[in-house]
Coordinates of C-alpha atoms in Angstrom, one line a residue:
G1 CA 0.2 -0.2 0.0
E2 CA 0.9 3.5 -0.3
V3 CA 2.5 5.5 2.5
K4 CA 1.4 8.7 3.0
F5 CA 3.8 11.5 4.9
G6 CA 0.8 13.1 7.4
G7 CA -1.9 15.5 7.1
A8 CA -1.7 19.3 7.2
P9 CA 0.5 21.2 7.4
K10 CA 2.8 19.1 5.0
F11 CA 7.1 20.1 5.1
P12 CA 8.9 18.6 2.5
P13 CA 10.6 15.3 3.9
S14 CA 13.7 15.9 2.0
A15 CA 16.4 14.0 4.0
L16 CA 13.7 11.0 4.0
L17 CA 13.5 11.2 0.2
A18 CA 17.3 11.0 -0.1
T19 CA 17.1 8.0 2.3
L20 CA 14.4 6.2 0.3
L21 CA 16.4 6.8 -3.2
G22 CA 19.3 5.7 -1.4
L23 CA 18.1 2.4 -0.4
H24 CA 17.1 1.6 -4.2
D25 CA 19.1 -1.4 -4.1
G26 CA 18.1 -2.9 -1.0
P27 CA 15.1 -5.6 -0.3
R28 CA 12.0 -3.3 -0.7
G29 CA 14.3 -0.8 -3.4
E30 CA 11.2 -0.8 -5.7
A31 CA 9.1 0.3 -2.9
C32 CA 11.0 2.8 -1.6
V33 CA 11.8 4.7 -4.8
H34 CA 8.1 4.7 -5.6
M35 CA 7.6 6.1 -2.8
A36 CA 9.9 8.9 -2.9
V37 CA 8.6 9.3 -6.6
L38 CA 4.9 9.9 -5.4
T39 CA 6.0 12.2 -3.4
L40 CA 8.2 14.2 -5.4
D41 CA 5.8 14.0 -8.4
A42 CA 3.0 15.5 -5.6
M43 CA 5.0 18.4 -4.6
A44 CA 6.2 19.6 -8.2
A45 CA 2.6 19.8 -9.4
G46 CA 1.1 21.5 -6.4
G47 CA 1.4 25.1 -5.4
I48 CA 4.4 24.5 -3.1
H49 CA 6.4 24.5 -6.1
D50 CA 6.7 27.7 -7.9
H51 CA 5.6 26.9 -11.5
L52 CA 7.0 30.2 -12.7
G53 CA 10.4 31.2 -11.0
G54 CA 11.2 27.9 -9.9
G55 CA 12.3 27.1 -6.3
F56 CA 9.9 26.0 -3.4
H57 CA 8.0 27.4 -0.7
R58 CA 8.5 26.4 2.8
Y59 CA 5.3 24.2 3.8
S60 CA 2.0 23.6 2.6
V61 CA -1.1 24.4 5.0
D62 CA -3.4 21.7 3.6
A63 CA -2.5 17.7 2.7
Q64 CA -2.7 18.4 -1.0
W65 CA 0.9 20.5 -1.2
L66 CA -1.8 23.1 -2.6
V67 CA -1.7 26.4 -0.9
P68 CA 1.7 27.1 0.6
H69 CA 3.1 29.4 3.4
F70 CA 4.6 31.5 0.6
E71 CA 8.0 32.1 2.4
K72 CA 11.0 30.6 0.3
M73 CA 13.9 29.2 2.8
L74 CA 17.2 28.4 1.4
Y75 CA 17.8 24.6 3.0
D76 CA 14.6 23.6 1.4
N77 CA 15.6 24.7 -2.1
G78 CA 19.3 22.9 -1.2
L79 CA 17.6 19.7 0.2
L80 CA 14.9 19.4 -2.6
T81 CA 17.5 20.0 -5.5
V82 CA 19.6 16.9 -4.1
A83 CA 16.2 15.0 -4.1
Y84 CA 15.3 15.9 -7.6
L85 CA 18.6 15.3 -8.7
E86 CA 18.6 12.0 -7.1
A87 CA 15.5 10.8 -8.4
F88 CA 16.3 12.0 -12.1
V89 CA 19.0 9.7 -11.9
A90 CA 17.2 6.9 -10.7
T91 CA 14.4 7.2 -12.8
G92 CA 15.8 8.9 -16.1
R93 CA 13.0 11.2 -15.8
Q94 CA 13.8 14.3 -17.5
D95 CA 10.6 16.8 -15.4
F96 CA 13.0 15.6 -12.4
A97 CA 16.2 17.3 -14.1
R98 CA 14.2 20.4 -15.5
I99 CA 12.8 21.0 -11.6
A100 CA 16.2 20.7 -10.1
R101 CA 17.8 23.0 -13.0
E102 CA 14.8 25.8 -12.1
T103 CA 15.4 25.6 -8.7
C104 CA 19.1 26.3 -9.0
D105 CA 18.4 29.2 -11.5
Y106 CA 16.3 30.3 -9.0
V107 CA 18.6 30.4 -6.3
L108 CA 21.5 32.1 -8.5
R109 CA 19.2 34.4 -9.6
E110 CA 17.8 36.2 -6.5
M111 CA 19.1 34.3 -3.3
T112 CA 22.8 35.0 -3.9
S113 CA 24.8 37.9 -2.4
P114 CA 27.2 39.8 -4.7
E115 CA 30.1 38.7 -2.4
G116 CA 28.6 34.8 -3.1
G117 CA 27.2 33.7 -0.2
F118 CA 23.4 32.6 -0.4
Y119 CA 20.7 34.6 1.3
S120 CA 18.4 32.6 4.0
T121 CA 14.9 33.5 3.5
Q122 CA 12.5 35.4 1.2
D123 CA 9.3 36.6 2.6
A124 CA 5.9 35.3 2.0
D125 CA 4.5 38.7 1.7
S126 CA 4.8 41.8 -0.2
E127 CA 3.1 44.9 0.0
G128 CA 2.1 43.4 3.4
V129 CA -0.1 40.7 1.6
E130 CA 0.7 37.1 1.9
G131 CA 1.4 35.5 -1.4
K132 CA 0.3 38.7 -3.3
F133 CA 3.5 38.3 -5.7
F134 CA 2.4 34.8 -6.8
V135 CA -0.9 34.2 -7.4
W136 CA -3.2 35.4 -10.6
T137 CA -6.5 36.0 -11.8
P138 CA -7.8 34.5 -15.4
Q139 CA -8.1 38.3 -16.7
E140 CA -4.3 38.9 -15.7
I141 CA -3.1 35.7 -17.6
E142 CA -5.6 36.7 -20.7
A143 CA -4.1 40.2 -20.5
V144 CA -0.6 38.8 -21.1
L145 CA -1.2 35.6 -23.4
G146 CA -4.3 36.4 -25.2
A147 CA -7.5 34.3 -25.0
S148 CA -6.3 31.2 -26.6
A149 CA -2.9 30.5 -24.7
A150 CA -4.5 31.7 -21.3
S151 CA -7.4 29.3 -21.8
V152 CA -5.0 26.2 -22.4
F153 CA -3.0 27.6 -19.2
C154 CA -5.5 27.8 -17.4
R155 CA -6.7 24.6 -17.7
V156 CA -3.3 22.9 -17.0
Y157 CA -2.6 24.8 -14.0
G158 CA -6.0 25.0 -12.7
V159 CA -6.9 28.6 -12.7
T160 CA -10.3 29.5 -12.5
A161 CA -12.8 32.3 -11.9
G162 CA -13.2 31.8 -8.0
G163 CA -9.8 30.8 -7.4
N164 CA -8.2 28.7 -5.1
F165 CA -6.8 31.2 -2.5
E166 CA -9.0 34.5 -1.4
G167 CA -10.1 34.8 -4.6
H168 CA -7.0 35.0 -6.5
N169 CA -5.3 31.1 -8.1
I170 CA -1.8 29.7 -6.5
L171 CA -0.7 27.9 -10.0
H172 CA -0.8 24.0 -9.8
L173 CA -1.2 20.8 -12.1
P174 CA -4.3 19.3 -11.1
H175 CA -3.4 16.3 -13.6
A176 CA -0.4 15.0 -14.9
L177 CA 0.6 16.8 -18.2
A178 CA 0.2 13.5 -20.4
E179 CA -3.1 13.6 -19.1
A180 CA -3.7 17.0 -19.4
A181 CA -2.7 16.7 -23.4
A182 CA -5.1 14.1 -23.8
R183 CA -7.9 16.0 -22.5
L184 CA -7.2 18.8 -24.8
G185 CA -6.4 16.9 -27.5
R186 CA -2.7 18.5 -28.0
A187 CA 0.5 16.1 -28.8
R188 CA 2.7 16.3 -25.5
D189 CA 5.4 18.1 -26.9
D190 CA 3.7 20.4 -28.8
L191 CA 1.5 21.3 -25.3
E192 CA 5.0 21.4 -23.4
R193 CA 6.4 23.7 -25.6
E194 CA 3.4 26.4 -25.6
L195 CA 3.4 26.0 -21.6
A196 CA 6.8 26.7 -21.2
D197 CA 6.4 29.9 -23.3
S198 CA 3.5 30.8 -21.6
R199 CA 5.4 30.6 -18.2
A200 CA 8.1 32.6 -19.3
K201 CA 5.8 35.6 -20.6
L202 CA 4.3 35.3 -17.5
F203 CA 6.8 35.2 -15.1
A204 CA 8.7 38.4 -16.8
V205 CA 5.3 40.3 -16.2
R206 CA 5.5 38.7 -12.4
S207 CA 9.0 40.2 -12.1
Q208 CA 7.5 43.9 -12.5
R209 CA 5.4 43.4 -9.2
V210 CA 6.9 44.4 -5.8
A211 CA 9.2 41.7 -4.8
P212 CA 8.5 39.7 -1.5
G213 CA 11.4 40.6 1.3
L214 CA 14.6 39.1 1.7
D215 CA 16.3 38.3 5.0
D216 CA 19.8 38.5 3.5
K217 CA 21.9 36.9 6.0
V218 CA 24.1 34.2 5.3
L219 CA 24.2 31.1 7.2
V220 CA 27.0 28.9 7.2
S221 CA 24.6 25.4 7.6
W222 CA 22.3 26.7 5.1
N223 CA 24.8 27.6 2.8
A224 CA 26.4 24.3 2.8
L225 CA 23.2 22.8 1.9
M226 CA 22.9 24.7 -1.1
I227 CA 26.7 24.5 -2.1
D228 CA 26.6 20.6 -1.9
A229 CA 23.0 20.6 -4.0
L230 CA 24.7 23.0 -6.8
A231 CA 28.0 20.9 -7.1
L232 CA 26.1 18.0 -7.6
A233 CA 23.9 19.5 -9.9
S234 CA 26.7 20.8 -12.0
G235 CA 27.8 17.1 -12.3
V236 CA 24.8 15.6 -13.1
L237 CA 23.3 18.3 -15.5
G238 CA 26.4 19.2 -16.9
E239 CA 26.3 23.1 -15.7
P240 CA 29.5 24.7 -14.8
R241 CA 27.6 27.9 -13.8
Y242 CA 26.5 25.8 -10.7
R243 CA 30.0 24.6 -10.2
I244 CA 31.2 28.0 -10.1
A245 CA 28.4 29.8 -7.7
A246 CA 29.2 26.6 -5.5
E247 CA 32.9 27.7 -5.3
R248 CA 32.3 31.3 -4.7
A249 CA 30.1 30.4 -1.8
A250 CA 32.8 28.1 -0.2
D251 CA 35.4 30.5 -0.8
F252 CA 33.4 33.1 0.6
I253 CA 32.6 31.3 3.8
L254 CA 36.0 30.2 4.1
D255 CA 37.7 33.7 4.0
Q256 CA 34.5 35.8 5.5
M257 CA 33.2 33.8 7.9
R258 CA 36.0 33.1 10.4
D259 CA 37.5 34.7 13.7
A260 CA 41.0 35.7 14.1
E261 CA 41.6 31.6 15.0
G262 CA 40.3 30.7 11.8
R263 CA 37.2 29.3 13.4
L264 CA 33.8 29.2 11.5
L265 CA 31.5 31.8 12.1
H266 CA 27.7 31.0 12.0
T267 CA 26.3 34.2 10.6
W268 CA 27.0 36.9 8.0
R269 CA 25.1 40.2 7.1
S270 CA 26.5 43.5 5.4
G271 CA 30.1 42.9 5.7
A272 CA 30.3 41.4 9.2
A273 CA 30.3 37.8 10.3
K274 CA 29.3 36.9 14.1
L275 CA 28.7 34.1 16.6
G276 CA 30.6 30.6 17.0
A277 CA 29.3 28.4 14.4
Y278 CA 27.5 25.2 15.7
L279 CA 27.7 21.6 14.7
D280 CA 25.7 21.8 11.9
D281 CA 27.8 24.5 10.5
Y282 CA 30.8 22.4 10.6
G283 CA 29.0 19.3 9.5
G284 CA 27.2 20.8 6.8
M285 CA 30.8 22.5 4.9
V286 CA 32.8 19.1 5.3
L287 CA 30.0 17.7 3.3
A288 CA 29.9 20.6 0.9
L289 CA 33.7 20.9 0.2
L290 CA 33.7 16.9 -0.4
G291 CA 30.7 17.5 -3.1
L292 CA 32.6 19.8 -4.4
Y293 CA 35.9 18.1 -4.6
E294 CA 33.8 14.9 -6.4
V295 CA 32.8 17.6 -9.2
T296 CA 36.3 19.9 -9.3
F297 CA 39.0 17.1 -8.1
D298 CA 40.4 20.1 -6.3
E299 CA 42.4 18.5 -3.7
R300 CA 42.4 22.0 -1.5
R301 CA 39.0 21.1 -0.7
I302 CA 39.9 17.7 0.7
D303 CA 42.5 19.7 2.9
Q304 CA 40.0 21.9 3.7
A305 CA 37.2 19.8 4.6
L306 CA 39.8 18.0 6.9
A307 CA 40.9 21.2 8.7
L308 CA 37.1 21.9 9.6
A309 CA 36.4 18.3 10.8
T310 CA 39.6 18.1 13.1
T311 CA 38.3 21.4 14.6
M312 CA 34.9 19.6 15.2
L313 CA 36.5 16.3 16.6
E314 CA 38.6 19.1 18.7
Q315 CA 35.9 21.6 19.8
F316 CA 32.5 19.6 19.4
A317 CA 33.1 15.7 20.1
D318 CA 31.9 13.9 23.2
P319 CA 34.4 11.8 24.6
V320 CA 32.0 8.9 24.9
G321 CA 30.9 9.4 21.7
G322 CA 28.6 11.9 19.5
F323 CA 28.7 15.6 19.3
F324 CA 27.7 18.5 21.0
F325 CA 25.4 21.2 19.6
T326 CA 27.9 23.8 20.5
A327 CA 31.4 24.2 20.7
A328 CA 33.3 23.8 24.4
D329 CA 33.9 27.5 24.6
H330 CA 30.4 28.5 22.9
E331 CA 29.4 31.9 24.4
T332 CA 26.7 30.8 25.9
P333 CA 27.3 29.0 28.8
I334 CA 23.9 26.8 28.7
A335 CA 23.7 22.7 28.7
R336 CA 25.2 21.4 25.9
T337 CA 22.9 19.3 24.1
K338 CA 23.4 16.5 21.4
D339 CA 21.5 17.6 18.0
L340 CA 20.3 14.0 16.9
F341 CA 16.7 14.5 15.3
D342 CA 16.5 15.9 11.6
N343 CA 14.2 19.2 12.0
A344 CA 13.5 20.8 8.7
T345 CA 17.0 20.4 8.3
P346 CA 19.4 17.2 8.7
S347 CA 20.7 17.1 12.2
G348 CA 24.3 18.4 12.8
S349 CA 25.3 15.1 14.3
A350 CA 23.8 13.1 11.4
L351 CA 26.0 15.4 8.9
A352 CA 29.1 15.3 11.1
A353 CA 28.9 11.4 10.5
T354 CA 28.0 11.7 6.7
G355 CA 31.0 13.7 6.4
L356 CA 33.4 11.7 8.9
V357 CA 32.5 8.5 7.0
R358 CA 33.2 9.9 3.8
L359 CA 36.6 11.8 4.2
G360 CA 37.8 8.8 6.6
R361 CA 37.4 6.3 3.4
L362 CA 39.0 8.9 1.1
T363 CA 42.0 10.1 2.9
G364 CA 42.8 6.3 4.7
R365 CA 42.1 8.0 8.2
E366 CA 40.4 5.1 10.3
E367 CA 39.9 7.5 13.5
L368 CA 37.7 9.7 11.4
V369 CA 35.6 6.7 10.3
A370 CA 35.5 5.5 14.3
A371 CA 34.3 9.0 15.4
A372 CA 31.4 8.7 13.2
E373 CA 30.8 5.0 14.5
R374 CA 30.8 6.4 18.0
T375 CA 28.1 9.1 16.4
M376 CA 25.9 6.8 14.9
Q377 CA 26.1 4.3 17.9
S378 CA 24.7 7.1 20.3
A379 CA 21.9 7.7 17.7
A380 CA 21.1 3.9 17.2
G381 CA 17.8 4.0 19.5
I382 CA 16.4 6.9 17.7
M383 CA 17.1 5.3 14.2
R384 CA 15.2 2.3 15.7
Q385 CA 12.5 4.1 17.1
S386 CA 11.8 7.1 14.9
P387 CA 13.9 6.3 11.7
S388 CA 12.0 9.3 9.9
A389 CA 13.6 11.5 12.0
A390 CA 16.9 10.4 11.8
A391 CA 17.1 10.0 7.7
Q392 CA 20.1 11.7 7.3
M393 CA 21.6 9.5 10.0
L394 CA 20.6 6.2 8.4
L395 CA 21.9 7.7 4.8
A396 CA 25.2 7.9 7.3
Y397 CA 24.8 4.4 8.7
D398 CA 23.8 2.8 5.1
L399 CA 27.1 4.6 3.6
W400 CA 29.5 3.2 6.8
Q401 CA 28.0 -0.5 6.8
G402 CA 28.1 0.0 3.0
P403 CA 29.5 -1.7 0.9
S404 CA 30.9 1.8 -0.1
T405 CA 32.8 2.1 -3.4
E406 CA 35.6 4.5 -3.8
L407 CA 36.3 4.8 -7.7
V408 CA 39.7 6.2 -7.8
F409 CA 40.6 7.6 -11.6
V410 CA 44.0 8.1 -12.6
A411 CA 43.6 10.1 -15.9
D412 CA 44.0 13.5 -17.2
P413 CA 41.7 16.0 -16.0
Q414 CA 41.8 17.9 -19.2
A415 CA 41.1 15.3 -22.0
E416 CA 38.1 14.9 -23.7
E417 CA 37.5 11.3 -22.8
T418 CA 37.8 11.8 -19.2
R419 CA 35.2 14.2 -19.5
E420 CA 33.0 11.6 -21.5
I421 CA 33.8 9.3 -18.8
L422 CA 33.2 11.5 -16.1
N423 CA 29.6 12.6 -17.5
V424 CA 28.7 9.0 -17.8
L425 CA 29.7 8.5 -14.1
H426 CA 27.6 11.5 -12.7
K427 CA 24.6 10.5 -14.5
R428 CA 24.7 6.5 -12.9
F429 CA 22.8 6.0 -9.7
L430 CA 25.7 4.7 -7.3
P431 CA 24.5 6.2 -4.1
H432 CA 27.4 5.0 -2.0
K433 CA 30.5 5.9 -4.3
L434 CA 33.2 8.2 -3.5
V435 CA 35.1 9.5 -6.3
A436 CA 38.9 10.8 -6.7
L437 CA 40.6 11.7 -9.6
R438 CA 44.3 12.5 -9.9
A439 CA 46.6 13.1 -13.5
P440 CA 49.0 10.5 -14.1
L441 CA 52.8 11.1 -13.4
S442 CA 51.4 13.6 -10.7
G443 CA 53.9 12.2 -7.6
A444 CA 52.6 13.0 -4.2
T445 CA 51.3 16.7 -3.9
G446 CA 51.5 16.6 0.4
S447 CA 47.6 16.6 0.2
A448 CA 45.4 14.4 2.0
L449 CA 44.8 11.9 -0.8
D450 CA 48.4 11.0 -1.1
P451 CA 47.9 7.7 0.3
L452 CA 44.8 6.8 -1.5
F453 CA 47.2 7.5 -4.6
A454 CA 50.5 6.2 -3.3
G455 CA 51.8 4.0 -6.4
R456 CA 49.1 4.5 -8.5
T457 CA 49.6 7.3 -10.6
N458 CA 52.0 5.7 -12.8
A459 CA 49.3 4.0 -14.6
A460 CA 48.1 4.6 -17.9
S461 CA 45.3 7.3 -18.6
P462 CA 42.3 6.5 -18.2
T463 CA 42.7 4.0 -15.7
L464 CA 39.9 3.5 -12.8
Y465 CA 40.7 1.4 -9.7
V466 CA 37.6 0.1 -7.8
C467 CA 38.2 0.2 -4.1
Q468 CA 36.2 -1.1 -1.0
H469 CA 37.8 0.1 2.3
A470 CA 41.2 0.4 0.6
A471 CA 41.0 -3.4 -0.9
C472 CA 41.2 -2.6 -4.9
E473 CA 40.1 -4.7 -7.6
V474 CA 42.5 -5.0 -10.3
P475 CA 42.5 -1.7 -12.1
V476 CA 40.8 -1.7 -15.8
T477 CA 42.7 0.8 -18.3
G478 CA 41.4 2.5 -21.3
R479 CA 38.0 4.7 -22.1
D480 CA 35.9 1.5 -23.1
A481 CA 37.1 -0.8 -20.2
V482 CA 36.6 2.0 -18.0
L483 CA 33.1 2.8 -19.1
A484 CA 32.1 -0.7 -18.7
R485 CA 33.3 -1.2 -15.6
I486 CA 31.1 1.9 -14.4
S487 CA 28.1 0.5 -16.3
A488 CA 28.6 -2.8 -14.2
L489 CA 28.7 -0.9 -10.8
A490 CA 25.5 0.5 -11.7
Q491 CA 23.4 -2.6 -12.3

């Protein structure tokens, strides 16, 4: 039977969706993917999705994802980008890729500071009225599109004279597009082209309206989720702009959001950063930097991640296992608590555990993996009793117990065939993969990845070593052999 994610109000279960997709190769894999896809489809069709401008509102006040609370949060848009990208890779459905792309474009267009960090929140109201910026009447639509295109658009997007929100209309898709095309007697491709054109025209007119207010704080933890999403999107969608935006944001945080000792600060606004960072700031940034490494192979990112992970262990770890939410010397002398439950964002402990497993495996540092194990141990009860509140910790656990696969490439990063291999890799669903790449004949670089590549870079280009916890198969060499090995892994 179908599993429903509860009644109203409905918040996007982002971490849970990623977990469900990550379980695709398990005993109930098909059911897990089906469940995730049902929810992703329902959210994409609902009013919680901004059909004109891309991105997602914070939650819906009903059980149908129809009437949103119109605020847009950076973290939702980062987490949902990842969920739609993973669903695209798992199912091959182009509409999921389009939603991920439009969400990234929205963040780059409206939520990015000139300095490169990402803003926190876009308000729900403009001119003092909730949702005013986002809603439409049939007359407004006809004035922009003309009678014939407006009539099609209104039928597809559920726009009526009575409206579905205080006499106005929140755009949504009451029927799947294939069904809408059949009802209108139109070829689906032809209808899709017309709707894309209509959306662009309405978006241009909407852009002239008074925009909702903006909370222009830059928060490290939320930025980390968006950096991770953009890095993944740049690989899966082949969009260098997303990688560049992710790199700028990471550099902004590492350059502008630290104190004199080099420790992270939590929040930045108008040129000033303040407040000691929390566990989720550190855990999130470790993961974001690892995500960036896997699309750039810039080893500085591994060293930056390792430096943050080291500070995180020094400042936040509880000797008996797990992590406190605040640093040992945090300015608020309240009781130190552990952050083990996912709320709107994944728990700091779970982010820390996920990053430590990945970093430990890539760098061969067992002490990092051991710290992650202690953290998972401290959350074992929660994972058993309320797994949906520990989705990110389950992802960490799944990666740790594996088998996780390290794909170690020796290849010329500039070569066309290397780009082709990576392109294929980014589009294959391998949830437990860790990827590293170095050019042939590059000796030790002094980076934390030296142990991983020791004795390997003399190989001809391109060569792939498939390893599990440092035990490696016989390497395969040559474009065709490498592509065949990746294909076999993804089966």
